[in-house]
């Protein structure tokens, strides 16, 4: 009986294996994609120019965050928003993601005329093959240069022009980008810190009043920031602080 049972089990296993093999053969084959990168030597000058354009485009894309931060209104906006959070002493409220998101959308709002000019003067003609890549870059820089020149102080611009050895520059339109961009950045930093100082003053007054009151009452062990925080938040709400800050930031670029 034992041998008979073993024989039945072996026959059953062989039958199951045969069914599985038949099902596998009947099932459609799933194609597996092959991913590869082929590099061939350039045969014509056009191929070399196209390769250089692609390399330059990849470089620009890798530097896009720095370009966005340093040549737009983002620097001033994010610094002022950080100052107001520190002045309120609300630690991580609003969180960094909210501040950065608000700064990005405000930057898009402020820079929308510049983006429209770049689209009309450079991007669209290049996509329609009316101008070449070099001319498209030059046209795209003109609205951006106009924006940066309008926000840059003459003292900062003169500093970098002198450092770059461009004493013969007679017009601001002749200033090179390597001098204009750092001058624009330090001008934005100065403006942002000036706005941050003005934002700190009323909240600093509240902290001083609360600290003096607690000291006169003998409550030296009670942290003044715990008492002053509700008053600072109340003041910020009463004056509609976010509305005033955003309005000052946006109108400051016009």
Short mmCIF file of the C-alpha atoms (twelve columns), coordinates in Angstrom:
data_MODEL
# 
_entry.id   MODEL 
# 
loop_
_atom_site.group_PDB 
_atom_site.id 
_atom_site.type_symbol 
_atom_site.label_atom_id 
_atom_site.label_alt_id 
_atom_site.label_comp_id 
_atom_site.label_asym_id 
_atom_site.label_seq_id 
_atom_site.Cartn_x 
_atom_site.Cartn_y 
_atom_site.Cartn_z 
_atom_site.pdbx_PDB_model_num 
ATOM 1   C CA . UNK A 1   0.000  0.000   0.000   1 
ATOM 2   C CA . UNK A 2   2.821  2.329   0.722   1 
ATOM 3   C CA . UNK A 3   4.381  1.824   -2.728  1 
ATOM 4   C CA . UNK A 4   1.026  2.389   -4.381  1 
ATOM 5   C CA . UNK A 5   0.562  5.713   -2.563  1 
ATOM 6   C CA . UNK A 6   4.033  6.885   -3.575  1 
ATOM 7   C CA . UNK A 7   3.297  5.979   -7.177  1 
ATOM 8   C CA . UNK A 8   0.030  7.975   -7.120  1 
ATOM 9   C CA . UNK A 9   1.803  11.029  -5.650  1 
ATOM 10  C CA . UNK A 10  4.528  10.916  -8.319  1 
ATOM 11  C CA . UNK A 11  1.951  10.652  -11.106 1 
ATOM 12  C CA . UNK A 12  0.026  13.609  -9.650  1 
ATOM 13  C CA . UNK A 13  3.184  15.767  -9.454  1 
ATOM 14  C CA . UNK A 14  4.075  14.959  -13.058 1 
ATOM 15  C CA . UNK A 15  0.565  15.889  -14.192 1 
ATOM 16  C CA . UNK A 16  0.700  19.223  -12.344 1 
ATOM 17  C CA . UNK A 17  4.127  20.012  -13.808 1 
ATOM 18  C CA . UNK A 18  2.860  19.257  -17.301 1 
ATOM 19  C CA . UNK A 19  -0.131 21.555  -16.872 1 
ATOM 20  C CA . UNK A 20  2.064  24.410  -15.590 1 
ATOM 21  C CA . UNK A 21  4.482  24.001  -18.507 1 
ATOM 22  C CA . UNK A 22  1.621  24.069  -21.005 1 
ATOM 23  C CA . UNK A 23  0.188  27.225  -19.414 1 
ATOM 24  C CA . UNK A 24  3.587  28.915  -19.524 1 
ATOM 25  C CA . UNK A 25  3.989  28.118  -23.194 1 
ATOM 26  C CA . UNK A 26  0.479  29.360  -23.985 1 
ATOM 27  C CA . UNK A 27  0.923  32.663  -22.083 1 
ATOM 28  C CA . UNK A 28  1.985  35.670  -24.227 1 
ATOM 29  C CA . UNK A 29  5.566  36.833  -23.790 1 
ATOM 30  C CA . UNK A 30  5.995  40.212  -22.072 1 
ATOM 31  C CA . UNK A 31  8.595  42.323  -23.889 1 
ATOM 32  C CA . UNK A 32  11.322 43.705  -21.667 1 
ATOM 33  C CA . UNK A 33  12.593 47.105  -22.843 1 
ATOM 34  C CA . UNK A 34  16.282 47.619  -23.464 1 
ATOM 35  C CA . UNK A 35  17.721 50.907  -22.320 1 
ATOM 36  C CA . UNK A 36  20.965 52.024  -23.848 1 
ATOM 37  C CA . UNK A 37  23.007 55.139  -24.557 1 
ATOM 38  C CA . UNK A 38  24.827 55.198  -27.846 1 
ATOM 39  C CA . UNK A 39  27.519 57.751  -28.617 1 
ATOM 40  C CA . UNK A 40  28.767 58.222  -32.142 1 
ATOM 41  C CA . UNK A 41  31.415 60.600  -33.464 1 
ATOM 42  C CA . UNK A 42  30.140 63.824  -35.001 1 
ATOM 43  C CA . UNK A 43  30.462 63.880  -38.762 1 
ATOM 44  C CA . UNK A 44  29.381 67.439  -39.600 1 
ATOM 45  C CA . UNK A 45  29.781 70.858  -37.947 1 
ATOM 46  C CA . UNK A 46  26.018 70.879  -37.359 1 
ATOM 47  C CA . UNK A 47  26.347 67.760  -35.220 1 
ATOM 48  C CA . UNK A 48  29.042 69.430  -33.121 1 
ATOM 49  C CA . UNK A 49  26.933 72.561  -32.670 1 
ATOM 50  C CA . UNK A 50  23.919 70.493  -31.646 1 
ATOM 51  C CA . UNK A 51  25.974 68.556  -29.098 1 
ATOM 52  C CA . UNK A 52  27.303 71.786  -27.602 1 
ATOM 53  C CA . UNK A 53  23.795 73.239  -27.411 1 
ATOM 54  C CA . UNK A 54  22.536 70.148  -25.578 1 
ATOM 55  C CA . UNK A 55  25.488 70.316  -23.174 1 
ATOM 56  C CA . UNK A 56  24.848 74.010  -22.541 1 
ATOM 57  C CA . UNK A 57  21.137 73.354  -21.977 1 
ATOM 58  C CA . UNK A 58  21.882 70.613  -19.435 1 
ATOM 59  C CA . UNK A 59  24.278 72.979  -17.655 1 
ATOM 60  C CA . UNK A 60  21.624 75.699  -17.504 1 
ATOM 61  C CA . UNK A 61  19.062 73.241  -16.149 1 
ATOM 62  C CA . UNK A 62  21.461 72.124  -13.418 1 
ATOM 63  C CA . UNK A 63  22.012 75.772  -12.442 1 
ATOM 64  C CA . UNK A 64  18.312 76.667  -12.692 1 
ATOM 65  C CA . UNK A 65  17.750 76.847  -8.889  1 
ATOM 66  C CA . UNK A 66  20.679 79.236  -8.474  1 
ATOM 67  C CA . UNK A 67  19.490 81.342  -11.421 1 
ATOM 68  C CA . UNK A 68  15.979 81.460  -9.957  1 
ATOM 69  C CA . UNK A 69  17.266 82.543  -6.555  1 
ATOM 70  C CA . UNK A 70  19.925 85.026  -7.642  1 
ATOM 71  C CA . UNK A 71  18.392 86.821  -10.631 1 
ATOM 72  C CA . UNK A 72  14.768 87.187  -9.536  1 
ATOM 73  C CA . UNK A 73  12.825 88.660  -6.636  1 
ATOM 74  C CA . UNK A 74  13.023 85.401  -4.671  1 
ATOM 75  C CA . UNK A 75  15.987 86.488  -2.526  1 
ATOM 76  C CA . UNK A 76  14.311 89.556  -1.059  1 
ATOM 77  C CA . UNK A 77  10.971 87.831  -0.530  1 
ATOM 78  C CA . UNK A 78  12.277 84.753  1.306   1 
ATOM 79  C CA . UNK A 79  14.559 86.829  3.549   1 
ATOM 80  C CA . UNK A 80  11.739 89.187  4.569   1 
ATOM 81  C CA . UNK A 81  9.418  86.248  5.280   1 
ATOM 82  C CA . UNK A 82  12.124 84.649  7.412   1 
ATOM 83  C CA . UNK A 83  12.597 87.915  9.308   1 
ATOM 84  C CA . UNK A 84  8.906  88.184  10.137  1 
ATOM 85  C CA . UNK A 85  8.864  84.622  11.460  1 
ATOM 86  C CA . UNK A 86  11.893 85.326  13.650  1 
ATOM 87  C CA . UNK A 87  10.360 88.606  14.852  1 
ATOM 88  C CA . UNK A 88  7.210  86.796  15.908  1 
ATOM 89  C CA . UNK A 89  9.356  84.121  17.630  1 
ATOM 90  C CA . UNK A 90  6.970  81.386  16.513  1 
ATOM 91  C CA . UNK A 91  9.809  78.885  15.988  1 
ATOM 92  C CA . UNK A 92  8.880  76.823  12.889  1 
ATOM 93  C CA . UNK A 93  5.452  78.367  12.306  1 
ATOM 94  C CA . UNK A 94  4.868  78.871  9.421   1 
ATOM 95  C CA . UNK A 95  7.112  75.943  8.376   1 
ATOM 96  C CA . UNK A 96  9.873  76.306  5.816   1 
ATOM 97  C CA . UNK A 97  7.813  74.572  3.103   1 
ATOM 98  C CA . UNK A 98  5.048  77.169  3.449   1 
ATOM 99  C CA . UNK A 99  7.448  80.119  3.374   1 
ATOM 100 C CA . UNK A 100 9.334  78.787  0.354   1 
ATOM 101 C CA . UNK A 101 6.083  78.000  -1.466  1 
ATOM 102 C CA . UNK A 102 4.711  81.481  -0.781  1 
ATOM 103 C CA . UNK A 103 8.004  83.027  -1.888  1 
ATOM 104 C CA . UNK A 104 7.936  81.031  -5.143  1 
ATOM 105 C CA . UNK A 105 4.392  82.069  -6.010  1 
ATOM 106 C CA . UNK A 106 5.111  85.702  -5.157  1 
ATOM 107 C CA . UNK A 107 8.211  85.482  -7.327  1 
ATOM 108 C CA . UNK A 108 6.134  84.181  -10.243 1 
ATOM 109 C CA . UNK A 109 3.651  87.010  -9.698  1 
ATOM 110 C CA . UNK A 110 6.341  89.688  -9.594  1 
ATOM 111 C CA . UNK A 111 8.320  88.243  -12.501 1 
ATOM 112 C CA . UNK A 112 5.297  87.540  -14.742 1 
ATOM 113 C CA . UNK A 113 5.890  90.635  -16.959 1 
ATOM 114 C CA . UNK A 114 9.533  89.627  -17.401 1 
ATOM 115 C CA . UNK A 115 8.554  86.035  -18.202 1 
ATOM 116 C CA . UNK A 116 6.016  87.262  -20.752 1 
ATOM 117 C CA . UNK A 117 8.644  89.434  -22.457 1 
ATOM 118 C CA . UNK A 118 11.105 86.533  -22.588 1 
ATOM 119 C CA . UNK A 119 8.417  84.307  -24.082 1 
ATOM 120 C CA . UNK A 120 7.444  86.844  -26.744 1 
ATOM 121 C CA . UNK A 121 10.926 88.050  -27.666 1 
ATOM 122 C CA . UNK A 122 13.078 84.943  -27.309 1 
ATOM 123 C CA . UNK A 123 11.361 81.617  -26.696 1 
ATOM 124 C CA . UNK A 124 8.608  81.805  -29.294 1 
ATOM 125 C CA . UNK A 125 10.814 83.056  -32.165 1 
ATOM 126 C CA . UNK A 126 13.368 80.345  -31.335 1 
ATOM 127 C CA . UNK A 127 10.723 77.595  -31.348 1 
ATOM 128 C CA . UNK A 128 9.456  78.910  -34.683 1 
ATOM 129 C CA . UNK A 129 13.070 78.818  -35.978 1 
ATOM 130 C CA . UNK A 130 13.124 82.528  -36.774 1 
ATOM 131 C CA . UNK A 131 16.250 83.114  -34.675 1 
ATOM 132 C CA . UNK A 132 19.147 80.933  -33.636 1 
ATOM 133 C CA . UNK A 133 20.051 79.779  -30.128 1 
ATOM 134 C CA . UNK A 134 22.630 82.506  -29.467 1 
ATOM 135 C CA . UNK A 135 20.277 85.305  -30.411 1 
ATOM 136 C CA . UNK A 136 17.535 83.731  -28.288 1 
ATOM 137 C CA . UNK A 137 19.804 83.838  -25.233 1 
ATOM 138 C CA . UNK A 138 20.663 87.476  -25.885 1 
ATOM 139 C CA . UNK A 139 17.025 88.426  -26.284 1 
ATOM 140 C CA . UNK A 140 16.033 86.513  -23.152 1 
ATOM 141 C CA . UNK A 141 18.622 88.375  -21.082 1 
ATOM 142 C CA . UNK A 142 17.343 91.829  -22.036 1 
ATOM 143 C CA . UNK A 143 14.099 91.814  -19.958 1 
ATOM 144 C CA . UNK A 144 15.956 90.191  -17.067 1 
ATOM 145 C CA . UNK A 145 18.721 92.799  -17.243 1 
ATOM 146 C CA . UNK A 146 16.132 95.583  -17.272 1 
ATOM 147 C CA . UNK A 147 14.532 94.159  -14.136 1 
ATOM 148 C CA . UNK A 148 17.857 93.796  -12.321 1 
ATOM 149 C CA . UNK A 149 19.053 97.267  -13.314 1 
ATOM 150 C CA . UNK A 150 15.834 98.785  -11.966 1 
ATOM 151 C CA . UNK A 151 16.410 97.146  -8.558  1 
ATOM 152 C CA . UNK A 152 20.192 97.618  -8.316  1 
ATOM 153 C CA . UNK A 153 21.708 100.562 -6.500  1 
ATOM 154 C CA . UNK A 154 24.187 102.666 -8.427  1 
ATOM 155 C CA . UNK A 155 26.734 102.356 -5.619  1 
ATOM 156 C CA . UNK A 156 26.685 98.551  -5.768  1 
ATOM 157 C CA . UNK A 157 26.797 98.567  -9.551  1 
ATOM 158 C CA . UNK A 158 29.729 100.973 -9.596  1 
ATOM 159 C CA . UNK A 159 31.597 98.753  -7.112  1 
ATOM 160 C CA . UNK A 160 31.525 95.678  -9.340  1 
ATOM 161 C CA . UNK A 161 32.165 97.689  -12.492 1 
ATOM 162 C CA . UNK A 162 35.332 99.059  -10.884 1 
ATOM 163 C CA . UNK A 163 36.357 95.619  -9.608  1 
ATOM 164 C CA . UNK A 164 35.897 94.129  -13.077 1 
ATOM 165 C CA . UNK A 165 38.054 96.818  -14.652 1 
ATOM 166 C CA . UNK A 166 35.262 98.418  -16.659 1 
ATOM 167 C CA . UNK A 167 36.089 102.059 -16.045 1 
ATOM 168 C CA . UNK A 168 35.198 102.925 -19.616 1 
ATOM 169 C CA . UNK A 169 31.523 101.983 -19.251 1 
ATOM 170 C CA . UNK A 170 29.469 105.052 -20.067 1 
ATOM 171 C CA . UNK A 171 25.965 103.544 -19.959 1 
ATOM 172 C CA . UNK A 172 24.359 101.034 -17.624 1 
ATOM 173 C CA . UNK A 173 23.304 99.020  -20.663 1 
ATOM 174 C CA . UNK A 174 26.963 98.370  -21.305 1 
ATOM 175 C CA . UNK A 175 27.517 96.709  -17.925 1 
ATOM 176 C CA . UNK A 176 28.366 93.039  -18.276 1 
ATOM 177 C CA . UNK A 177 26.291 90.357  -16.602 1 
ATOM 178 C CA . UNK A 178 29.213 89.220  -14.444 1 
ATOM 179 C CA . UNK A 179 29.123 92.655  -12.759 1 
ATOM 180 C CA . UNK A 180 25.367 93.213  -12.853 1 
ATOM 181 C CA . UNK A 181 24.278 89.973  -11.186 1 
ATOM 182 C CA . UNK A 182 26.395 90.250  -7.975  1 
ATOM 183 C CA . UNK A 183 25.515 93.956  -7.718  1 
ATOM 184 C CA . UNK A 184 21.833 93.028  -7.939  1 
ATOM 185 C CA . UNK A 185 22.250 90.349  -5.259  1 
ATOM 186 C CA . UNK A 186 23.877 92.603  -2.662  1 
ATOM 187 C CA . UNK A 187 21.317 95.317  -3.394  1 
ATOM 188 C CA . UNK A 188 18.534 92.830  -2.738  1 
ATOM 189 C CA . UNK A 189 20.221 91.708  0.481   1 
ATOM 190 C CA . UNK A 190 20.477 95.286  1.734   1 
ATOM 191 C CA . UNK A 191 16.842 96.031  0.891   1 
ATOM 192 C CA . UNK A 192 15.689 92.813  2.576   1 
ATOM 193 C CA . UNK A 193 17.646 93.576  5.748   1 
ATOM 194 C CA . UNK A 194 16.232 97.116  5.858   1 
ATOM 195 C CA . UNK A 195 12.708 95.745  5.654   1 
ATOM 196 C CA . UNK A 196 13.573 93.120  8.273   1 
ATOM 197 C CA . UNK A 197 14.784 95.818  10.678  1 
ATOM 198 C CA . UNK A 198 11.545 97.754  10.321  1 
ATOM 199 C CA . UNK A 199 9.581  94.556  10.952  1 
ATOM 200 C CA . UNK A 200 11.532 93.793  14.121  1 
ATOM 201 C CA . UNK A 201 10.990 97.193  15.793  1 
ATOM 202 C CA . UNK A 202 7.328  96.888  16.932  1 
ATOM 203 C CA . UNK A 203 7.805  93.328  18.173  1 
ATOM 204 C CA . UNK A 204 10.983 94.336  19.991  1 
ATOM 205 C CA . UNK A 205 9.018  97.061  21.796  1 
ATOM 206 C CA . UNK A 206 6.475  94.485  22.943  1 
ATOM 207 C CA . UNK A 207 9.269  92.225  24.250  1 
ATOM 208 C CA . UNK A 208 10.846 95.110  26.185  1 
ATOM 209 C CA . UNK A 209 7.526  96.180  27.742  1 
ATOM 210 C CA . UNK A 210 6.674  92.631  28.768  1 
ATOM 211 C CA . UNK A 211 10.174 92.008  30.170  1 
ATOM 212 C CA . UNK A 212 10.080 95.269  32.195  1 
ATOM 213 C CA . UNK A 213 6.601  94.470  33.533  1 
ATOM 214 C CA . UNK A 214 7.594  90.971  34.639  1 
ATOM 215 C CA . UNK A 215 10.759 92.264  36.286  1 
ATOM 216 C CA . UNK A 216 8.850  94.941  38.185  1 
ATOM 217 C CA . UNK A 217 6.411  92.289  39.406  1 
ATOM 218 C CA . UNK A 218 9.245  90.059  40.557  1 
ATOM 219 C CA . UNK A 219 8.487  87.289  38.068  1 
ATOM 220 C CA . UNK A 220 12.078 86.783  36.987  1 
ATOM 221 C CA . UNK A 221 11.721 83.040  36.483  1 
ATOM 222 C CA . UNK A 222 8.915  83.403  33.945  1 
ATOM 223 C CA . UNK A 223 10.302 83.601  30.356  1 
ATOM 224 C CA . UNK A 224 9.147  86.909  28.832  1 
ATOM 225 C CA . UNK A 225 8.728  85.280  25.397  1 
ATOM 226 C CA . UNK A 226 5.885  83.108  26.737  1 
ATOM 227 C CA . UNK A 227 3.936  86.231  27.738  1 
ATOM 228 C CA . UNK A 228 4.873  88.436  24.781  1 
ATOM 229 C CA . UNK A 229 4.118  85.850  22.080  1 
ATOM 230 C CA . UNK A 230 0.306  86.105  22.317  1 
ATOM 231 C CA . UNK A 231 0.511  89.908  22.234  1 
ATOM 232 C CA . UNK A 232 2.761  89.863  19.158  1 
ATOM 233 C CA . UNK A 233 0.436  87.466  17.359  1 
ATOM 234 C CA . UNK A 234 -2.553 89.642  18.326  1 
ATOM 235 C CA . UNK A 235 -0.809 92.763  17.010  1 
ATOM 236 C CA . UNK A 236 0.101  90.992  13.778  1 
ATOM 237 C CA . UNK A 237 -3.504 89.894  13.277  1 
ATOM 238 C CA . UNK A 238 -4.998 93.293  14.097  1 
ATOM 239 C CA . UNK A 239 -2.859 95.125  11.534  1 
ATOM 240 C CA . UNK A 240 -3.425 92.343  8.937   1 
ATOM 241 C CA . UNK A 241 0.305  91.675  8.812   1 
ATOM 242 C CA . UNK A 242 0.453  89.231  5.908   1 
ATOM 243 C CA . UNK A 243 -1.498 91.603  3.702   1 
ATOM 244 C CA . UNK A 244 0.819  94.506  4.527   1 
ATOM 245 C CA . UNK A 245 3.988  92.460  4.060   1 
ATOM 246 C CA . UNK A 246 2.938  91.005  0.708   1 
ATOM 247 C CA . UNK A 247 1.766  94.401  -0.489  1 
ATOM 248 C CA . UNK A 248 5.080  96.003  0.495   1 
ATOM 249 C CA . UNK A 249 7.073  93.238  -1.189  1 
ATOM 250 C CA . UNK A 250 5.160  93.316  -4.466  1 
ATOM 251 C CA . UNK A 251 4.944  97.102  -4.761  1 
ATOM 252 C CA . UNK A 252 8.632  97.401  -3.890  1 
ATOM 253 C CA . UNK A 253 9.507  95.841  -7.262  1 
ATOM 254 C CA . UNK A 254 7.361  98.251  -9.300  1 
# 
